[in-house]
């Protein structure tokens, strides 16, 4: 027990978390001692860590097979959980597989079996059908944001996967939504439920911004100037709307990124990387970004287009005012536009005073070397400090991937650093460097 506590504390230190929250403290022993657990808690409250810690404790260090399987509804969530596990530094191999990524990469990584495999149901089912890993040793199954997986049509794949898990002993279902029906194929008998959906008191404020005309673009621009350089998400219902808003913001020189299901996976990943490191302060997104993506706490979100359903409204708002923080959700509405019944207690926003919007301080550099090249964050930092002459304040977020790295540096230095480092050597590897 003492060793477990020590290991847990070391993991929290690596994640830069001071202590577990109330939900996590309750969930971890429940997950450890029960075969079937359903964990309900709002977005951003730490469900991922709540199920990963007990999973890691139960793994057999002597096994070379997949022991735990985590099914997720989106590529972004798979990548996020993989990143958290790597940062935890447990010593266990972990991999994420998902549609939109070259299957050849999956095959290479699955030759050396991970202890924990994360993936979207379609891609996991494909690997199981092709016998690329054994399912016999999988004792733990997590269906993370399982309701979203059901919404996006993964039920058939999830059902087929669960039939191929003969040694399953523990099932964990998570959701940020109340009252979701658990499908029969999960075999969820006598589950223990942990429900924090009503216990987390949101400090969210919802405000309405009125547009004098149906064309809400000028009023959106007013609001973005009013908010200044704070990071936030502008939600749209349609991809075409995102394109229209993006063109308008480009015209008015408002730096931003886009995020929707019609984009290539690589482009979606890079939008989030640039948002996390401050290269983008605004992203235009569909409801795909309402949950299951790894981004920092936001002070605001904007409903440029009003969501059709209450659930979409709730999940969008969940991107701000998370846990104990304050946040504002702005509903941008035409003066004669009808607001659905689920948008209640809305105060009118006063946005006459404009703040200055500065161009982003950061730009993002791509480096063609990563973990598989034995390159570490320390190696990257050393390159920019020693050879680039940067101070600690001038080196932003470093995101190390399997085969590449992304680094935030001051925009004013980007071009000169590319000239200096492109085709240079890093850990015996000749790397390409360019601005993303």
Coordinates of C-alpha atoms in Angstrom, one line a residue:
X1 CA 0.0 0.0 0.0
X2 CA 2.8 2.4 0.9
X3 CA 4.5 1.6 -2.5
X4 CA 1.2 2.3 -4.3
X5 CA 0.8 5.7 -2.6
X6 CA 4.4 6.6 -3.4
X7 CA 3.9 5.6 -7.1
X8 CA 0.7 7.6 -7.2
X9 CA 2.4 10.6 -5.8
X10 CA 5.2 10.3 -8.3
X11 CA 2.6 10.1 -11.2
X12 CA 0.8 13.2 -9.9
X13 CA 4.1 15.1 -9.7
X14 CA 4.9 14.2 -13.3
X15 CA 1.4 15.4 -14.4
X16 CA 1.9 18.6 -12.3
X17 CA -1.2 17.8 -10.2
X18 CA -1.0 18.7 -6.5
X19 CA -3.7 16.3 -5.4
X20 CA -6.6 14.2 -6.6
X21 CA -10.1 15.8 -6.5
X22 CA -13.1 14.6 -4.6
X23 CA -14.5 12.6 -7.6
X24 CA -11.2 10.9 -8.3
X25 CA -10.7 10.0 -4.6
X26 CA -14.1 8.3 -4.6
X27 CA -13.9 6.7 -8.0
X28 CA -10.5 5.0 -7.7
X29 CA -11.2 2.6 -4.9
X30 CA -14.7 1.9 -6.4
X31 CA -13.2 0.9 -9.7
X32 CA -10.5 -1.2 -8.0
X33 CA -13.1 -3.2 -6.0
X34 CA -15.9 -3.6 -8.5
X35 CA -16.3 -5.5 -11.7
X36 CA -18.6 -3.0 -13.3
X37 CA -18.4 0.8 -12.7
X38 CA -20.1 3.7 -14.4
X39 CA -18.5 7.1 -13.9
X40 CA -20.6 10.2 -14.6
X41 CA -18.9 13.5 -14.3
X42 CA -18.7 16.7 -16.3
X43 CA -16.1 17.4 -19.0
X44 CA -12.8 18.5 -17.5
X45 CA -13.2 17.0 -14.0
X46 CA -10.5 14.3 -14.5
X47 CA -12.3 11.1 -15.4
X48 CA -9.3 10.0 -17.5
X49 CA -7.0 9.9 -14.5
X50 CA -9.7 8.4 -12.3
X51 CA -9.8 5.2 -14.4
X52 CA -6.1 5.1 -15.5
X53 CA -4.7 5.0 -12.0
X54 CA -6.5 1.8 -10.9
X55 CA -5.9 0.2 -14.4
X56 CA -2.1 0.8 -14.0
X57 CA -2.1 -0.7 -10.5
X58 CA -3.7 -3.9 -11.8
X59 CA -1.4 -4.5 -14.7
X60 CA 1.1 -7.4 -14.7
X61 CA 4.6 -6.2 -15.4
X62 CA 5.6 -9.6 -16.5
X63 CA 3.1 -9.8 -19.4
X64 CA 3.9 -8.9 -22.9
X65 CA 0.3 -8.9 -24.1
X66 CA -2.5 -6.3 -24.3
X67 CA -4.1 -6.3 -20.8
X68 CA -6.4 -3.2 -20.9
X69 CA -8.5 -1.9 -23.8
X70 CA -9.9 1.7 -23.9
X71 CA -12.5 2.5 -26.6
X72 CA -13.1 6.1 -27.4
X73 CA -15.4 7.9 -29.8
X74 CA -12.8 10.2 -31.5
X75 CA -9.3 10.3 -32.6
X76 CA -8.6 13.3 -30.5
X77 CA -9.6 11.6 -27.3
X78 CA -7.5 8.5 -28.2
X79 CA -4.4 10.8 -28.7
X80 CA -5.2 12.7 -25.4
X81 CA -5.4 9.5 -23.3
X82 CA -2.2 8.2 -24.9
X83 CA -0.5 11.5 -24.1
X84 CA -1.7 11.4 -20.4
X85 CA -0.4 7.8 -20.0
X86 CA 3.0 8.7 -21.4
X87 CA 3.3 11.7 -19.1
X88 CA 2.4 9.5 -16.2
X89 CA 5.6 7.6 -16.8
X90 CA 4.3 4.2 -15.5
X91 CA 6.8 2.2 -17.4
X92 CA 4.1 0.3 -19.3
X93 CA 3.9 0.5 -23.1
X94 CA 0.9 2.3 -24.5
X95 CA -0.4 2.9 -28.0
X96 CA -3.3 4.7 -29.6
X97 CA -4.9 3.5 -32.9
X98 CA -7.6 5.3 -34.8
X99 CA -9.1 5.9 -38.3
X100 CA -7.4 8.5 -40.4
X101 CA -3.9 7.3 -39.4
X102 CA -1.9 5.0 -41.6
X103 CA -2.6 1.4 -40.7
X104 CA 1.0 0.5 -41.5
X105 CA 2.0 2.6 -38.4
X106 CA -0.4 0.6 -36.3
X107 CA 1.0 -2.7 -37.6
X108 CA 4.6 -1.7 -36.7
X109 CA 3.7 -0.6 -33.2
X110 CA 1.5 -3.6 -32.5
X111 CA 4.4 -6.0 -33.2
X112 CA 5.5 -5.0 -29.7
X113 CA 2.3 -5.3 -27.8
X114 CA 1.3 -2.4 -25.5
X115 CA -0.1 -3.2 -22.0
X116 CA -2.8 -0.6 -22.6
X117 CA -4.3 -0.1 -26.1
X118 CA -6.5 2.9 -26.8
X119 CA -8.5 3.3 -30.0
X120 CA -11.7 4.1 -31.9
X121 CA -14.0 1.1 -32.1
X122 CA -13.7 0.8 -35.9
X123 CA -9.9 0.6 -36.0
X124 CA -9.7 -1.7 -32.9
X125 CA -12.2 -4.0 -34.5
X126 CA -10.2 -4.1 -37.7
X127 CA -7.1 -5.1 -35.9
X128 CA -8.9 -7.8 -33.9
X129 CA -10.4 -9.3 -37.1
X130 CA -6.9 -9.4 -38.6
X131 CA -5.5 -11.1 -35.4
X132 CA -2.9 -8.4 -35.0
X133 CA -3.0 -8.8 -31.2
X134 CA -4.4 -11.4 -28.8
X135 CA -7.6 -10.5 -26.9
X136 CA -7.2 -13.4 -24.5
X137 CA -5.2 -11.5 -21.9
X138 CA -7.5 -8.4 -21.9
X139 CA -9.1 -8.2 -18.4
X140 CA -10.1 -4.5 -18.3
X141 CA -12.4 -2.7 -20.8
X142 CA -13.1 1.0 -20.7
X143 CA -15.8 2.6 -22.8
X144 CA -14.9 6.3 -22.4
X145 CA -17.6 8.8 -23.4
X146 CA -19.6 5.6 -24.4
X147 CA -22.7 7.6 -25.2
X148 CA -20.8 9.6 -27.8
X149 CA -19.6 6.3 -29.4
X150 CA -23.2 5.1 -29.7
X151 CA -24.2 8.4 -31.2
X152 CA -21.5 8.2 -33.9
X153 CA -22.5 4.7 -35.0
X154 CA -19.9 2.6 -33.3
X155 CA -22.4 0.2 -31.6
X156 CA -21.9 -2.6 -34.1
X157 CA -18.1 -2.5 -33.7
X158 CA -18.3 -2.3 -29.9
X159 CA -20.6 -5.2 -29.8
X160 CA -18.3 -7.3 -32.0
X161 CA -15.2 -6.3 -29.9
X162 CA -16.9 -7.3 -26.5
X163 CA -17.6 -10.7 -27.9
X164 CA -13.9 -11.3 -28.5
X165 CA -12.9 -10.6 -24.9
X166 CA -13.1 -14.0 -23.2
X167 CA -11.0 -13.0 -20.1
X168 CA -12.8 -9.8 -19.3
X169 CA -13.1 -9.1 -15.5
X170 CA -13.6 -5.4 -15.2
X171 CA -15.7 -2.9 -17.2
X172 CA -15.7 0.8 -16.8
X173 CA -18.1 3.2 -18.6
X174 CA -17.7 6.9 -18.5
X175 CA -19.9 9.8 -19.6
X176 CA -20.5 13.5 -19.1
X177 CA -24.2 13.0 -19.9
X178 CA -27.1 12.0 -17.5
X179 CA -29.6 9.2 -18.2
X180 CA -27.8 7.4 -21.0
X181 CA -29.1 3.9 -21.6
X182 CA -26.3 1.2 -21.3
X183 CA -26.4 -1.2 -24.2
X184 CA -27.1 -4.9 -23.4
X185 CA -23.9 -6.1 -25.2
X186 CA -21.8 -4.6 -22.5
X187 CA -23.1 -7.2 -20.0
X188 CA -23.1 -4.6 -17.3
X189 CA -24.4 -6.6 -14.3
X190 CA -24.9 -5.0 -10.9
X191 CA -22.8 -1.9 -11.7
X192 CA -21.5 0.6 -9.1
X193 CA -22.4 4.1 -10.1
X194 CA -20.5 7.3 -9.3
X195 CA -22.4 10.4 -10.3
X196 CA -20.9 13.9 -10.0
X197 CA -23.0 15.5 -12.7
X198 CA -25.0 17.5 -10.2
X199 CA -22.3 18.0 -7.6
X200 CA -19.9 20.1 -9.6
X201 CA -21.3 23.6 -9.2
X202 CA -20.5 25.4 -12.4
X203 CA -19.5 29.1 -12.2
X204 CA -20.6 29.5 -15.8
X205 CA -22.3 32.7 -16.9
X206 CA -24.4 32.6 -20.0
X207 CA -24.8 36.0 -21.9
X208 CA -26.7 36.9 -25.0
X209 CA -25.1 39.2 -27.6
X210 CA -27.7 40.7 -30.0
X211 CA -27.1 41.2 -33.7
X212 CA -29.2 43.9 -35.4
X213 CA -29.3 41.8 -38.6
X214 CA -29.4 38.1 -39.7
X215 CA -25.8 38.5 -40.8
X216 CA -24.1 38.0 -37.4
X217 CA -20.5 38.3 -38.6
X218 CA -20.0 42.0 -37.8
X219 CA -21.3 41.4 -34.3
X220 CA -19.0 38.4 -33.9
X221 CA -16.1 40.7 -34.8
X222 CA -17.3 43.2 -32.2
X223 CA -17.4 40.5 -29.6
X224 CA -13.9 39.2 -30.4
X225 CA -12.4 42.7 -30.1
X226 CA -14.3 43.2 -26.8
X227 CA -12.7 40.0 -25.5
X228 CA -9.2 40.9 -26.5
X229 CA -6.5 38.2 -26.7
X230 CA -8.2 35.6 -24.4
X231 CA -8.3 32.1 -26.0
X232 CA -11.7 30.7 -26.8
X233 CA -13.8 28.6 -29.2
X234 CA -16.4 29.8 -31.6
X235 CA -18.9 27.0 -32.2
X236 CA -20.8 26.6 -35.5
X237 CA -23.3 23.9 -36.4
X238 CA -22.0 23.3 -40.0
X239 CA -18.7 23.0 -41.8
X240 CA -19.9 25.5 -44.4
X241 CA -20.5 28.1 -41.6
X242 CA -17.0 27.6 -40.3
X243 CA -15.7 28.3 -43.8
X244 CA -17.8 31.5 -44.0
X245 CA -16.7 32.7 -40.6
X246 CA -13.0 31.8 -41.3
X247 CA -13.0 33.9 -44.5
X248 CA -14.5 36.8 -42.7
X249 CA -11.9 36.7 -39.9
X250 CA -9.1 36.3 -42.4
X251 CA -10.3 39.5 -44.1
X252 CA -10.1 41.3 -40.8
X253 CA -6.8 39.8 -39.9
X254 CA -8.0 37.8 -36.9
X255 CA -5.7 34.8 -36.4
X256 CA -7.6 31.6 -35.9
X257 CA -7.7 27.8 -36.6
X258 CA -10.5 25.5 -37.8
X259 CA -11.6 22.2 -36.4
X260 CA -14.3 19.9 -37.9
X261 CA -14.8 16.4 -39.1
X262 CA -14.2 17.2 -42.7
X263 CA -10.6 18.0 -42.1
X264 CA -7.7 15.5 -42.4
X265 CA -6.7 14.1 -39.0
X266 CA -3.2 15.7 -39.3
X267 CA -4.7 19.1 -39.8
X268 CA -7.1 18.7 -36.9
X269 CA -4.2 17.6 -34.6
X270 CA -2.1 20.6 -35.7
X271 CA -5.0 23.0 -35.0
X272 CA -5.2 21.8 -31.4
X273 CA -1.4 21.9 -31.0
X274 CA -1.3 25.5 -32.1
X275 CA -4.3 26.4 -29.9
X276 CA -2.6 24.8 -26.9
X277 CA 0.7 26.6 -27.4
X278 CA -0.9 30.0 -28.1
X279 CA -0.2 30.3 -31.9
X280 CA -4.0 30.3 -32.3
X281 CA -6.1 32.2 -29.7
X282 CA -9.4 31.4 -31.5
X283 CA -10.6 28.2 -33.1
X284 CA -13.8 27.8 -35.1
X285 CA -15.3 24.4 -34.4
X286 CA -18.3 22.1 -34.9
X287 CA -19.6 20.1 -31.9
X288 CA -16.7 17.7 -32.5
X289 CA -14.7 20.0 -30.2
X290 CA -17.3 20.1 -27.5
X291 CA -15.7 17.1 -25.7
X292 CA -13.0 14.6 -25.9
X293 CA -10.2 17.0 -26.9
X294 CA -7.2 18.1 -25.0
X295 CA -7.1 21.9 -24.6
X296 CA -6.5 24.2 -21.6
X297 CA -9.2 25.8 -19.5
X298 CA -11.0 28.6 -21.5
X299 CA -12.5 31.8 -20.2
X300 CA -15.2 31.9 -22.9
X301 CA -16.9 30.1 -25.7
X302 CA -19.2 31.6 -28.3
X303 CA -22.3 30.0 -29.8
X304 CA -22.1 31.6 -33.2
X305 CA -24.9 29.3 -34.3
X306 CA -27.3 28.2 -31.7
X307 CA -27.2 24.5 -31.0
X308 CA -30.2 22.4 -31.9
X309 CA -30.2 20.2 -28.8
X310 CA -29.7 20.8 -25.1
X311 CA -27.0 18.2 -24.9
X312 CA -24.9 20.1 -27.5
X313 CA -25.4 23.3 -25.6
X314 CA -24.2 21.6 -22.3
X315 CA -21.1 20.0 -23.8
X316 CA -20.1 23.2 -25.6
X317 CA -20.4 25.1 -22.4
X318 CA -18.4 22.4 -20.7
X319 CA -15.3 23.8 -22.4
X320 CA -15.3 26.7 -20.0
X321 CA -16.0 27.2 -16.2
X322 CA -14.5 23.7 -15.6
X323 CA -14.1 22.4 -12.1
X324 CA -13.7 25.6 -9.9
X325 CA -13.0 28.1 -12.6
X326 CA -15.2 30.9 -13.9
X327 CA -16.2 31.2 -17.5
X328 CA -18.7 32.8 -19.9
X329 CA -20.7 31.3 -22.8
X330 CA -21.9 33.9 -25.3
X331 CA -25.0 33.2 -27.3
X332 CA -24.9 35.3 -30.5
X333 CA -28.4 35.8 -31.7
X334 CA -30.2 37.9 -34.2
X335 CA -32.7 40.3 -32.5
X336 CA -35.7 38.4 -33.9
X337 CA -34.1 34.9 -33.4
X338 CA -36.0 32.5 -31.2
X339 CA -33.9 30.9 -28.4
X340 CA -34.8 27.3 -27.5
X341 CA -36.3 26.6 -24.0
X342 CA -33.0 25.0 -22.8
X343 CA -31.2 28.4 -23.0
X344 CA -32.5 30.0 -19.8
X345 CA -31.4 32.8 -17.4
X346 CA -29.6 34.7 -20.1
X347 CA -28.4 38.2 -19.3
X348 CA -27.7 40.7 -22.1
X349 CA -24.0 41.4 -22.7
X350 CA -22.7 44.9 -23.0
X351 CA -19.8 44.8 -25.5
X352 CA -19.4 48.4 -26.5
X353 CA -15.9 48.9 -25.1
X354 CA -13.2 47.5 -27.4
X355 CA -9.9 46.0 -26.3
X356 CA -6.9 45.8 -28.6
X357 CA -6.3 42.5 -30.4
X358 CA -2.6 41.9 -30.9
X359 CA -1.2 39.4 -33.3
X360 CA -0.3 36.2 -31.5
X361 CA 3.1 36.2 -29.8
X362 CA 3.9 32.6 -30.7
X363 CA 4.5 30.7 -33.9
X364 CA 4.9 26.9 -34.1
X365 CA 7.9 25.1 -35.6
X366 CA 7.8 21.5 -36.9
X367 CA 10.9 19.3 -36.2
X368 CA 11.1 16.0 -38.1
X369 CA 12.3 14.0 -35.1
X370 CA 10.6 12.5 -32.1
X371 CA 10.5 9.7 -29.4
X372 CA 11.4 6.9 -31.9
X373 CA 14.6 8.8 -32.6
X374 CA 15.4 8.8 -28.8
X375 CA 14.9 12.6 -28.8
X376 CA 13.6 14.1 -25.5
X377 CA 12.1 17.4 -24.6
X378 CA 15.4 18.2 -22.9
X379 CA 17.2 17.7 -26.2
X380 CA 14.8 20.1 -27.9
X381 CA 15.2 22.7 -25.1
X382 CA 19.0 22.4 -25.2
X383 CA 19.0 23.0 -29.0
X384 CA 17.0 26.2 -28.7
X385 CA 18.9 27.5 -25.6
X386 CA 22.4 26.6 -26.6
X387 CA 22.4 26.9 -30.4
X388 CA 19.4 29.2 -30.8
X389 CA 20.3 31.6 -28.0
X390 CA 16.7 31.7 -26.6
X391 CA 16.0 32.6 -23.0
X392 CA 13.6 30.4 -20.9
X393 CA 10.8 33.0 -21.5
X394 CA 11.2 32.6 -25.3
X395 CA 10.7 28.9 -25.4
X396 CA 7.1 27.9 -25.4
X397 CA 5.3 24.6 -25.2
X398 CA 7.1 21.6 -26.6
X399 CA 4.9 18.7 -27.8
X400 CA 6.9 15.5 -28.5
X401 CA 5.3 13.0 -30.8
X402 CA 6.5 9.5 -31.9
X403 CA 8.1 10.8 -35.1
X404 CA 8.1 14.6 -34.9
X405 CA 8.0 17.5 -32.4
X406 CA 6.2 20.9 -32.3
X407 CA 7.8 23.8 -30.6
X408 CA 6.3 27.3 -29.8
X409 CA 8.7 30.1 -30.3
X410 CA 8.3 34.0 -30.6
X411 CA 6.9 34.8 -34.0
X412 CA 9.6 37.4 -34.6
X413 CA 12.3 34.8 -34.3
X414 CA 10.6 32.0 -36.3
X415 CA 12.2 32.6 -39.8
X416 CA 15.7 33.0 -38.4
X417 CA 15.5 29.9 -36.3
X418 CA 14.2 27.9 -39.3
X419 CA 17.2 29.1 -41.3
X420 CA 19.6 28.1 -38.5
X421 CA 18.1 24.7 -37.6
X422 CA 16.8 23.2 -40.9
X423 CA 18.9 20.2 -42.0
X424 CA 20.9 20.4 -38.8
X425 CA 21.6 17.3 -36.5
X426 CA 19.8 16.5 -33.4
X427 CA 20.7 13.3 -31.5
X428 CA 22.6 12.1 -34.6
X429 CA 19.5 12.6 -36.7
X430 CA 19.4 15.1 -39.5
X431 CA 16.1 17.0 -39.0
X432 CA 14.0 19.2 -41.1
X433 CA 12.5 22.3 -39.5
X434 CA 9.8 24.6 -40.8
X435 CA 7.0 26.8 -39.6
X436 CA 3.6 25.0 -39.3

